[in-house]
């Protein structure tokens, strides 16, 4: 029996697929002079998000792994939308690079108007980072937590700021909840869906805590489920995953 079948319960499949149609596009306000920070912007949702905000005049600061892809996108955004675009290189599978990215943002002389946590990874096999942390948990949860935590005072001191987590209905795949006593998956059977669900559940729980911290300030913090979108994440993870990708929408939608 395929080890994924127990994870693809019908209720969870319905939750994942119910948003596989593009919503009507809504116009953004004039964002000229605003700064939008996006993690994982060189492809998929991050790429289209960068273009969307830039098309409304926002300056974009990207945090990406690839220098080559970042440079190409920087030129593309600046040439297409006549905005200012910069990037910072960081691989979130390394804690020191997460902290370096957070420190860079803290030291920015200008306000951060929008912070979008988009970077993510999906693995079907258990993999640990050099920091001895399960990779999906580190990239999909810890990175966004550390950056938001480090930016709390800066953002609360601004006139206005918004934080957006690209989360997922896939948090439902953490069927037994978030196992804080087994983050290294020594007691549980590891699957890509369960690890992804656990990381997204952790991200949601941290968001609720941050929302309480930001209460009374001009900082808003939200999570969103983008729907089932065809991205590069998990593209090498087998036939079943590729089958479901046929039912997903293009990120440009």
C-alpha positions as protocol buffer text, in pm:
chain_id: "A"
residue {
  index: 1
  type: UNK
  ca { x: 0 y: 0 z: 0 }
}
residue {
  index: 2
  type: UNK
  ca { x: 126 y: 346 z: -87 }
}
residue {
  index: 3
  type: UNK
  ca { x: 247 y: 510 z: 240 }
}
residue {
  index: 4
  type: UNK
  ca { x: 77 y: 834 z: 140 }
}
residue {
  index: 5
  type: UNK
  ca { x: -277 y: 700 z: 126 }
}
residue {
  index: 6
  type: UNK
  ca { x: -339 y: 725 z: 499 }
}
residue {
  index: 7
  type: UNK
  ca { x: -240 y: 1090 z: 484 }
}
residue {
  index: 8
  type: UNK
  ca { x: -466 y: 1173 z: 190 }
}
residue {
  index: 9
  type: UNK
  ca { x: -789 y: 1147 z: 387 }
}
residue {
  index: 10
  type: UNK
  ca { x: -1084 y: 1269 z: 183 }
}
residue {
  index: 11
  type: UNK
  ca { x: -1158 y: 1557 z: 420 }
}
residue {
  index: 12
  type: UNK
  ca { x: -805 y: 1683 z: 376 }
}
residue {
  index: 13
  type: UNK
  ca { x: -811 y: 1638 z: 1 }
}
residue {
  index: 14
  type: UNK
  ca { x: -1129 y: 1844 z: -14 }
}
residue {
  index: 15
  type: UNK
  ca { x: -970 y: 2114 z: 198 }
}
residue {
  index: 16
  type: UNK
  ca { x: -669 y: 2130 z: -29 }
}
residue {
  index: 17
  type: UNK
  ca { x: -858 y: 2125 z: -358 }
}
residue {
  index: 18
  type: UNK
  ca { x: -1149 y: 2352 z: -276 }
}
residue {
  index: 19
  type: UNK
  ca { x: -939 y: 2657 z: -361 }
}
residue {
  index: 20
  type: UNK
  ca { x: -810 y: 2538 z: -696 }
}
residue {
  index: 21
  type: UNK
  ca { x: -994 y: 2807 z: -890 }
}
residue {
  index: 22
  type: UNK
  ca { x: -860 y: 3157 z: -930 }
}
residue {
  index: 23
  type: UNK
  ca { x: -1036 y: 3428 z: -731 }
}
residue {
  index: 24
  type: UNK
  ca { x: -1138 y: 3756 z: -898 }
}
residue {
  index: 25
  type: UNK
  ca { x: -842 y: 3990 z: -894 }
}
residue {
  index: 26
  type: UNK
  ca { x: -860 y: 4284 z: -657 }
}
residue {
  index: 27
  type: UNK
  ca { x: -682 y: 4609 z: -722 }
}
residue {
  index: 28
  type: UNK
  ca { x: -418 y: 4719 z: -473 }
}
residue {
  index: 29
  type: UNK
  ca { x: -377 y: 5078 z: -365 }
}
residue {
  index: 30
  type: UNK
  ca { x: -99 y: 5297 z: -497 }
}
residue {
  index: 31
  type: UNK
  ca { x: 211 y: 5161 z: -325 }
}
residue {
  index: 32
  type: UNK
  ca { x: 472 y: 5402 z: -458 }
}
residue {
  index: 33
  type: UNK
  ca { x: 743 y: 5456 z: -201 }
}
residue {
  index: 34
  type: UNK
  ca { x: 643 y: 5153 z: 8 }
}
residue {
  index: 35
  type: UNK
  ca { x: 880 y: 4865 z: 81 }
}
residue {
  index: 36
  type: UNK
  ca { x: 767 y: 4505 z: 44 }
}
residue {
  index: 37
  type: UNK
  ca { x: 990 y: 4223 z: 168 }
}
residue {
  index: 38
  type: UNK
  ca { x: 933 y: 3878 z: 14 }
}
residue {
  index: 39
  type: UNK
  ca { x: 1113 y: 3555 z: 99 }
}
residue {
  index: 40
  type: UNK
  ca { x: 1153 y: 3296 z: -177 }
}
residue {
  index: 41
  type: UNK
  ca { x: 1067 y: 3532 z: -463 }
}
residue {
  index: 42
  type: UNK
  ca { x: 1242 y: 3378 z: -762 }
}
residue {
  index: 43
  type: UNK
  ca { x: 965 y: 3137 z: -865 }
}
residue {
  index: 44
  type: UNK
  ca { x: 603 y: 3040 z: -812 }
}
residue {
  index: 45
  type: UNK
  ca { x: 391 y: 3241 z: -570 }
}
residue {
  index: 46
  type: UNK
  ca { x: 682 y: 3459 z: -460 }
}
residue {
  index: 47
  type: UNK
  ca { x: 766 y: 3554 z: -818 }
}
residue {
  index: 48
  type: UNK
  ca { x: 411 y: 3655 z: -904 }
}
residue {
  index: 49
  type: UNK
  ca { x: 373 y: 3837 z: -572 }
}
residue {
  index: 50
  type: UNK
  ca { x: 685 y: 4040 z: -641 }
}
residue {
  index: 51
  type: UNK
  ca { x: 547 y: 4141 z: -981 }
}
residue {
  index: 52
  type: UNK
  ca { x: 206 y: 4223 z: -833 }
}
residue {
  index: 53
  type: UNK
  ca { x: 340 y: 4461 z: -570 }
}
residue {
  index: 54
  type: UNK
  ca { x: 594 y: 4612 z: -809 }
}
residue {
  index: 55
  type: UNK
  ca { x: 318 y: 4677 z: -1064 }
}
residue {
  index: 56
  type: UNK
  ca { x: 154 y: 4902 z: -804 }
}
residue {
  index: 57
  type: UNK
  ca { x: 472 y: 5097 z: -742 }
}
residue {
  index: 58
  type: UNK
  ca { x: 615 y: 4922 z: -437 }
}
residue {
  index: 59
  type: UNK
  ca { x: 988 y: 4879 z: -400 }
}
residue {
  index: 60
  type: UNK
  ca { x: 1080 y: 4514 z: -343 }
}
residue {
  index: 61
  type: UNK
  ca { x: 1342 y: 4354 z: -121 }
}
residue {
  index: 62
  type: UNK
  ca { x: 1379 y: 3983 z: -190 }
}
residue {
  index: 63
  type: UNK
  ca { x: 1542 y: 3721 z: 32 }
}
residue {
  index: 64
  type: UNK
  ca { x: 1645 y: 3431 z: -191 }
}
residue {
  index: 65
  type: UNK
  ca { x: 1899 y: 3150 z: -219 }
}
residue {
  index: 66
  type: UNK
  ca { x: 2015 y: 3197 z: -577 }
}
residue {
  index: 67
  type: UNK
  ca { x: 2222 y: 3500 z: -673 }
}
residue {
  index: 68
  type: UNK
  ca { x: 2177 y: 3433 z: -1045 }
}
residue {
  index: 69
  type: UNK
  ca { x: 1798 y: 3409 z: -1023 }
}
residue {
  index: 70
  type: UNK
  ca { x: 1781 y: 3707 z: -788 }
}
residue {
  index: 71
  type: UNK
  ca { x: 1982 y: 3925 z: -1025 }
}
residue {
  index: 72
  type: UNK
  ca { x: 1763 y: 3827 z: -1320 }
}
residue {
  index: 73
  type: UNK
  ca { x: 1443 y: 3901 z: -1129 }
}
residue {
  index: 74
  type: UNK
  ca { x: 1581 y: 4230 z: -996 }
}
residue {
  index: 75
  type: UNK
  ca { x: 1646 y: 4350 z: -1351 }
}
residue {
  index: 76
  type: UNK
  ca { x: 1310 y: 4220 z: -1467 }
}
residue {
  index: 77
  type: UNK
  ca { x: 1117 y: 4402 z: -1193 }
}
residue {
  index: 78
  type: UNK
  ca { x: 1308 y: 4726 z: -1234 }
}
residue {
  index: 79
  type: UNK
  ca { x: 1281 y: 4728 z: -1614 }
}
residue {
  index: 80
  type: UNK
  ca { x: 914 y: 4628 z: -1620 }
}
residue {
  index: 81
  type: UNK
  ca { x: 779 y: 4839 z: -1336 }
}
residue {
  index: 82
  type: UNK
  ca { x: 1037 y: 5117 z: -1289 }
}
residue {
  index: 83
  type: UNK
  ca { x: 1077 y: 5046 z: -918 }
}
residue {
  index: 84
  type: UNK
  ca { x: 1377 y: 4984 z: -696 }
}
residue {
  index: 85
  type: UNK
  ca { x: 1455 y: 4621 z: -621 }
}
residue {
  index: 86
  type: UNK
  ca { x: 1726 y: 4476 z: -400 }
}
residue {
  index: 87
  type: UNK
  ca { x: 1796 y: 4129 z: -271 }
}
residue {
  index: 88
  type: UNK
  ca { x: 1968 y: 3953 z: 17 }
}
residue {
  index: 89
  type: UNK
  ca { x: 2101 y: 3601 z: -22 }
}
residue {
  index: 90
  type: UNK
  ca { x: 2010 y: 3352 z: 248 }
}
residue {
  index: 91
  type: UNK
  ca { x: 1955 y: 2977 z: 254 }
}
residue {
  index: 92
  type: UNK
  ca { x: 1700 y: 2906 z: 527 }
}
residue {
  index: 93
  type: UNK
  ca { x: 1836 y: 2555 z: 575 }
}
residue {
  index: 94
  type: UNK
  ca { x: 2116 y: 2730 z: 767 }
}
residue {
  index: 95
  type: UNK
  ca { x: 2018 y: 2901 z: 1093 }
}
residue {
  index: 96
  type: UNK
  ca { x: 2306 y: 3147 z: 1071 }
}
residue {
  index: 97
  type: UNK
  ca { x: 2175 y: 3269 z: 737 }
}
residue {
  index: 98
  type: UNK
  ca { x: 1823 y: 3310 z: 878 }
}
residue {
  index: 99
  type: UNK
  ca { x: 1966 y: 3524 z: 1158 }
}
residue {
  index: 100
  type: UNK
  ca { x: 2175 y: 3720 z: 909 }
}
residue {
  index: 101
  type: UNK
  ca { x: 1864 y: 3797 z: 705 }
}
residue {
  index: 102
  type: UNK
  ca { x: 1676 y: 3902 z: 1018 }
}
residue {
  index: 103
  type: UNK
  ca { x: 1964 y: 4126 z: 1128 }
}
residue {
  index: 104
  type: UNK
  ca { x: 1974 y: 4290 z: 786 }
}
residue {
  index: 105
  type: UNK
  ca { x: 1602 y: 4369 z: 809 }
}
residue {
  index: 106
  type: UNK
  ca { x: 1631 y: 4504 z: 1163 }
}
residue {
  index: 107
  type: UNK
  ca { x: 1907 y: 4742 z: 1050 }
}
residue {
  index: 108
  type: UNK
  ca { x: 1718 y: 4876 z: 749 }
}
residue {
  index: 109
  type: UNK
  ca { x: 1697 y: 5255 z: 776 }
}
residue {
  index: 110
  type: UNK
  ca { x: 1352 y: 5256 z: 617 }
}
residue {
  index: 111
  type: UNK
  ca { x: 1021 y: 5108 z: 742 }
}
residue {
  index: 112
  type: UNK
  ca { x: 906 y: 4768 z: 620 }
}
residue {
  index: 113
  type: UNK
  ca { x: 550 y: 4818 z: 498 }
}
residue {
  index: 114
  type: UNK
  ca { x: 475 y: 4457 z: 406 }
}
residue {
  index: 115
  type: UNK
  ca { x: 662 y: 4140 z: 506 }
}
residue {
  index: 116
  type: UNK
  ca { x: 562 y: 3825 z: 318 }
}
residue {
  index: 117
  type: UNK
  ca { x: 687 y: 3489 z: 448 }
}
residue {
  index: 118
  type: UNK
  ca { x: 669 y: 3275 z: 135 }
}
residue {
  index: 119
  type: UNK
  ca { x: 984 y: 3059 z: 123 }
}
residue {
  index: 120
  type: UNK
  ca { x: 920 y: 2690 z: 171 }
}
residue {
  index: 121
  type: UNK
  ca { x: 1033 y: 2337 z: 101 }
}
residue {
  index: 122
  type: UNK
  ca { x: 866 y: 1997 z: 74 }
}
residue {
  index: 123
  type: UNK
  ca { x: 1048 y: 1666 z: 129 }
}
residue {
  index: 124
  type: UNK
  ca { x: 922 y: 1310 z: 104 }
}
residue {
  index: 125
  type: UNK
  ca { x: 1220 y: 1170 z: 294 }
}
residue {
  index: 126
  type: UNK
  ca { x: 1349 y: 1271 z: 636 }
}
residue {
  index: 127
  type: UNK
  ca { x: 1630 y: 1521 z: 597 }
}
residue {
  index: 128
  type: UNK
  ca { x: 1817 y: 1720 z: 860 }
}
residue {
  index: 129
  type: UNK
  ca { x: 1993 y: 2052 z: 819 }
}
residue {
  index: 130
  type: UNK
  ca { x: 2348 y: 2118 z: 934 }
}
residue {
  index: 131
  type: UNK
  ca { x: 2183 y: 2254 z: 1249 }
}
residue {
  index: 132
  type: UNK
  ca { x: 2040 y: 1904 z: 1319 }
}
residue {
  index: 133
  type: UNK
  ca { x: 1683 y: 2023 z: 1264 }
}
residue {
  index: 134
  type: UNK
  ca { x: 1434 y: 1855 z: 1030 }
}
residue {
  index: 135
  type: UNK
  ca { x: 1460 y: 2064 z: 714 }
}
residue {
  index: 136
  type: UNK
  ca { x: 1091 y: 2131 z: 644 }
}
residue {
  index: 137
  type: UNK
  ca { x: 1036 y: 2247 z: 1002 }
}
residue {
  index: 138
  type: UNK
  ca { x: 1335 y: 2480 z: 986 }
}
residue {
  index: 139
  type: UNK
  ca { x: 1264 y: 2634 z: 646 }
}
residue {
  index: 140
  type: UNK
  ca { x: 884 y: 2650 z: 662 }
}
residue {
  index: 141
  type: UNK
  ca { x: 844 y: 2746 z: 1026 }
}
residue {
  index: 142
  type: UNK
  ca { x: 1160 y: 2847 z: 1214 }
}
residue {
  index: 143
  type: UNK
  ca { x: 1274 y: 3095 z: 950 }
}
residue {
  index: 144
  type: UNK
  ca { x: 948 y: 3291 z: 957 }
}
residue {
  index: 145
  type: UNK
  ca { x: 936 y: 3275 z: 1337 }
}
residue {
  index: 146
  type: UNK
  ca { x: 1291 y: 3403 z: 1384 }
}
residue {
  index: 147
  type: UNK
  ca { x: 1252 y: 3686 z: 1135 }
}
residue {
  index: 148
  type: UNK
  ca { x: 918 y: 3800 z: 1279 }
}
residue {
  index: 149
  type: UNK
  ca { x: 1049 y: 3775 z: 1635 }
}
residue {
  index: 150
  type: UNK
  ca { x: 1358 y: 3979 z: 1554 }
}
residue {
  index: 151
  type: UNK
  ca { x: 1147 y: 4245 z: 1381 }
}
residue {
  index: 152
  type: UNK
  ca { x: 883 y: 4288 z: 1653 }
}
residue {
  index: 153
  type: UNK
  ca { x: 1015 y: 4611 z: 1803 }
}
residue {
  index: 154
  type: UNK
  ca { x: 1101 y: 4766 z: 1467 }
}
residue {
  index: 155
  type: UNK
  ca { x: 755 y: 4698 z: 1326 }
}
residue {
  index: 156
  type: UNK
  ca { x: 572 y: 4809 z: 1641 }
}
residue {
  index: 157
  type: UNK
  ca { x: 761 y: 5138 z: 1620 }
}
residue {
  index: 158
  type: UNK
  ca { x: 632 y: 5210 z: 1271 }
}
residue {
  index: 159
  type: UNK
  ca { x: 315 y: 5397 z: 1179 }
}
residue {
  index: 160
  type: UNK
  ca { x: 185 y: 5088 z: 1002 }
}
residue {
  index: 161
  type: UNK
  ca { x: 306 y: 4743 z: 895 }
}
residue {
  index: 162
  type: UNK
  ca { x: 162 y: 4418 z: 768 }
}
residue {
  index: 163
  type: UNK
  ca { x: 293 y: 4062 z: 797 }
}
residue {
  index: 164
  type: UNK
  ca { x: 158 y: 3790 z: 568 }
}
residue {
  index: 165
  type: UNK
  ca { x: 228 y: 3419 z: 611 }
}
residue {
  index: 166
  type: UNK
  ca { x: 180 y: 3205 z: 301 }
}
residue {
  index: 167
  type: UNK
  ca { x: 39 y: 2915 z: 500 }
}
residue {
  index: 168
  type: UNK
  ca { x: -176 y: 2628 z: 374 }
}
residue {
  index: 169
  type: UNK
  ca { x: -480 y: 2413 z: 431 }
}
residue {
  index: 170
  type: UNK
  ca { x: -208 y: 2149 z: 426 }
}
residue {
  index: 171
  type: UNK
  ca { x: -163 y: 2209 z: 799 }
}
residue {
  index: 172
  type: UNK
  ca { x: -449 y: 1959 z: 828 }
}
residue {
  index: 173
  type: UNK
  ca { x: -209 y: 1680 z: 733 }
}
residue {
  index: 174
  type: UNK
  ca { x: -62 y: 1698 z: 1081 }
}
residue {
  index: 175
  type: UNK
  ca { x: -334 y: 1449 z: 1172 }
}
residue {
  index: 176
  type: UNK
  ca { x: -209 y: 1382 z: 1524 }
}
residue {
  index: 177
  type: UNK
  ca { x: -121 y: 1744 z: 1591 }
}
residue {
  index: 178
  type: UNK
  ca { x: 220 y: 1899 z: 1640 }
}
residue {
  index: 179
  type: UNK
  ca { x: 444 y: 1657 z: 1828 }
}
residue {
  index: 180
  type: UNK
  ca { x: 676 y: 1891 z: 2016 }
}
residue {
  index: 181
  type: UNK
  ca { x: 846 y: 1597 z: 2187 }
}
residue {
  index: 182
  type: UNK
  ca { x: 937 y: 1437 z: 1855 }
}
residue {
  index: 183
  type: UNK
  ca { x: 1051 y: 1712 z: 1618 }
}
residue {
  index: 184
  type: UNK
  ca { x: 1328 y: 1482 z: 1493 }
}
residue {
  index: 185
  type: UNK
  ca { x: 1075 y: 1215 z: 1393 }
}
residue {
  index: 186
  type: UNK
  ca { x: 1228 y: 937 z: 1601 }
}
residue {
  index: 187
  type: UNK
  ca { x: 892 y: 810 z: 1729 }
}
residue {
  index: 188
  type: UNK
  ca { x: 666 y: 885 z: 1434 }
}
residue {
  index: 189
  type: UNK
  ca { x: 670 y: 747 z: 1081 }
}
residue {
  index: 190
  type: UNK
  ca { x: 791 y: 1030 z: 860 }
}
residue {
  index: 191
  type: UNK
  ca { x: 601 y: 1134 z: 549 }
}
residue {
  index: 192
  type: UNK
  ca { x: 622 y: 1452 z: 347 }
}
residue {
  index: 193
  type: UNK
  ca { x: 262 y: 1540 z: 419 }
}
residue {
  index: 194
  type: UNK
  ca { x: 292 y: 1501 z: 795 }
}
residue {
  index: 195
  type: UNK
  ca { x: 612 y: 1703 z: 815 }
}
residue {
  index: 196
  type: UNK
  ca { x: 465 y: 1975 z: 594 }
}
residue {
  index: 197
  type: UNK
  ca { x: 147 y: 1979 z: 800 }
}
residue {
  index: 198
  type: UNK
  ca { x: 343 y: 1999 z: 1124 }
}
residue {
  index: 199
  type: UNK
  ca { x: 549 y: 2294 z: 1003 }
}
residue {
  index: 200
  type: UNK
  ca { x: 242 y: 2482 z: 882 }
}
residue {
  index: 201
  type: UNK
  ca { x: 62 y: 2408 z: 1209 }
}
residue {
  index: 202
  type: UNK
  ca { x: 358 y: 2546 z: 1403 }
}
residue {
  index: 203
  type: UNK
  ca { x: 355 y: 2855 z: 1184 }
}
residue {
  index: 204
  type: UNK
  ca { x: -15 y: 2913 z: 1253 }
}
residue {
  index: 205
  type: UNK
  ca { x: 29 y: 2870 z: 1627 }
}
residue {
  index: 206
  type: UNK
  ca { x: 316 y: 3118 z: 1630 }
}
residue {
  index: 207
  type: UNK
  ca { x: 105 y: 3362 z: 1430 }
}
residue {
  index: 208
  type: UNK
  ca { x: -166 y: 3353 z: 1697 }
}
residue {
  index: 209
  type: UNK
  ca { x: 96 y: 3435 z: 1959 }
}
residue {
  index: 210
  type: UNK
  ca { x: 240 y: 3719 z: 1754 }
}
residue {
  index: 211
  type: UNK
  ca { x: -111 y: 3857 z: 1697 }
}
residue {
  index: 212
  type: UNK
  ca { x: -149 y: 3895 z: 2074 }
}
residue {
  index: 213
  type: UNK
  ca { x: 189 y: 4066 z: 2098 }
}
residue {
  index: 214
  type: UNK
  ca { x: 99 y: 4310 z: 1821 }
}
residue {
  index: 215
  type: UNK
  ca { x: -246 y: 4380 z: 1964 }
}
residue {
  index: 216
  type: UNK
  ca { x: -294 y: 4752 z: 2011 }
}
residue {
  index: 217
  type: UNK
  ca { x: -18 y: 4839 z: 1762 }
}
residue {
  index: 218
  type: UNK
  ca { x: -46 y: 4932 z: 1396 }
}
residue {
  index: 219
  type: UNK
  ca { x: 89 y: 4593 z: 1290 }
}
residue {
  index: 220
  type: UNK
  ca { x: -150 y: 4345 z: 1131 }
}
residue {
  index: 221
  type: UNK
  ca { x: -52 y: 3981 z: 1088 }
}
residue {
  index: 222
  type: UNK
  ca { x: -242 y: 3729 z: 878 }
}
residue {
  index: 223
  type: UNK
  ca { x: -206 y: 3383 z: 728 }
}
residue {
  index: 224
  type: UNK
  ca { x: -347 y: 3286 z: 393 }
}
residue {
  index: 225
  type: UNK
  ca { x: -403 y: 2968 z: 195 }
}
residue {
  index: 226
  type: UNK
  ca { x: -312 y: 3043 z: -167 }
}
residue {
  index: 227
  type: UNK
  ca { x: -505 y: 2749 z: -304 }
}
residue {
  index: 228
  type: UNK
  ca { x: -347 y: 2460 z: -489 }
}
residue {
  index: 229
  type: UNK
  ca { x: -80 y: 2631 z: -693 }
}
residue {
  index: 230
  type: UNK
  ca { x: 174 y: 2479 z: -929 }
}
residue {
  index: 231
  type: UNK
  ca { x: 515 y: 2576 z: -796 }
}
residue {
  index: 232
  type: UNK
  ca { x: 863 y: 2427 z: -799 }
}
residue {
  index: 233
  type: UNK
  ca { x: 826 y: 2307 z: -441 }
}
residue {
  index: 234
  type: UNK
  ca { x: 825 y: 1929 z: -420 }
}
residue {
  index: 235
  type: UNK
  ca { x: 840 y: 1881 z: -795 }
}
residue {
  index: 236
  type: UNK
  ca { x: 1070 y: 1578 z: -761 }
}
residue {
  index: 237
  type: UNK
  ca { x: 853 y: 1398 z: -510 }
}
residue {
  index: 238
  type: UNK
  ca { x: 697 y: 1119 z: -708 }
}
residue {
  index: 239
  type: UNK
  ca { x: 405 y: 1030 z: -934 }
}
residue {
  index: 240
  type: UNK
  ca { x: 127 y: 1090 z: -682 }
}
residue {
  index: 241
  type: UNK
  ca { x: 239 y: 1447 z: -617 }
}
residue {
  index: 242
  type: UNK
  ca { x: 270 y: 1511 z: -992 }
}
residue {
  index: 243
  type: UNK
  ca { x: -82 y: 1375 z: -1037 }
}
residue {
  index: 244
  type: UNK
  ca { x: -224 y: 1629 z: -795 }
}
residue {
  index: 245
  type: UNK
  ca { x: -29 y: 1907 z: -964 }
}
residue {
  index: 246
  type: UNK
  ca { x: -247 y: 1856 z: -1272 }
}
residue {
  index: 247
  type: UNK
  ca { x: -538 y: 1988 z: -1064 }
}
residue {
  index: 248
  type: UNK
  ca { x: -355 y: 2297 z: -945 }
}
residue {
  index: 249
  type: UNK
  ca { x: -375 y: 2651 z: -1075 }
}
residue {
  index: 250
  type: UNK
  ca { x: -97 y: 2858 z: -1224 }
}
residue {
  index: 251
  type: UNK
  ca { x: 55 y: 3101 z: -969 }
}
residue {
  index: 252
  type: UNK
  ca { x: -13 y: 3391 z: -1207 }
}
residue {
  index: 253
  type: UNK
  ca { x: -385 y: 3329 z: -1159 }
}
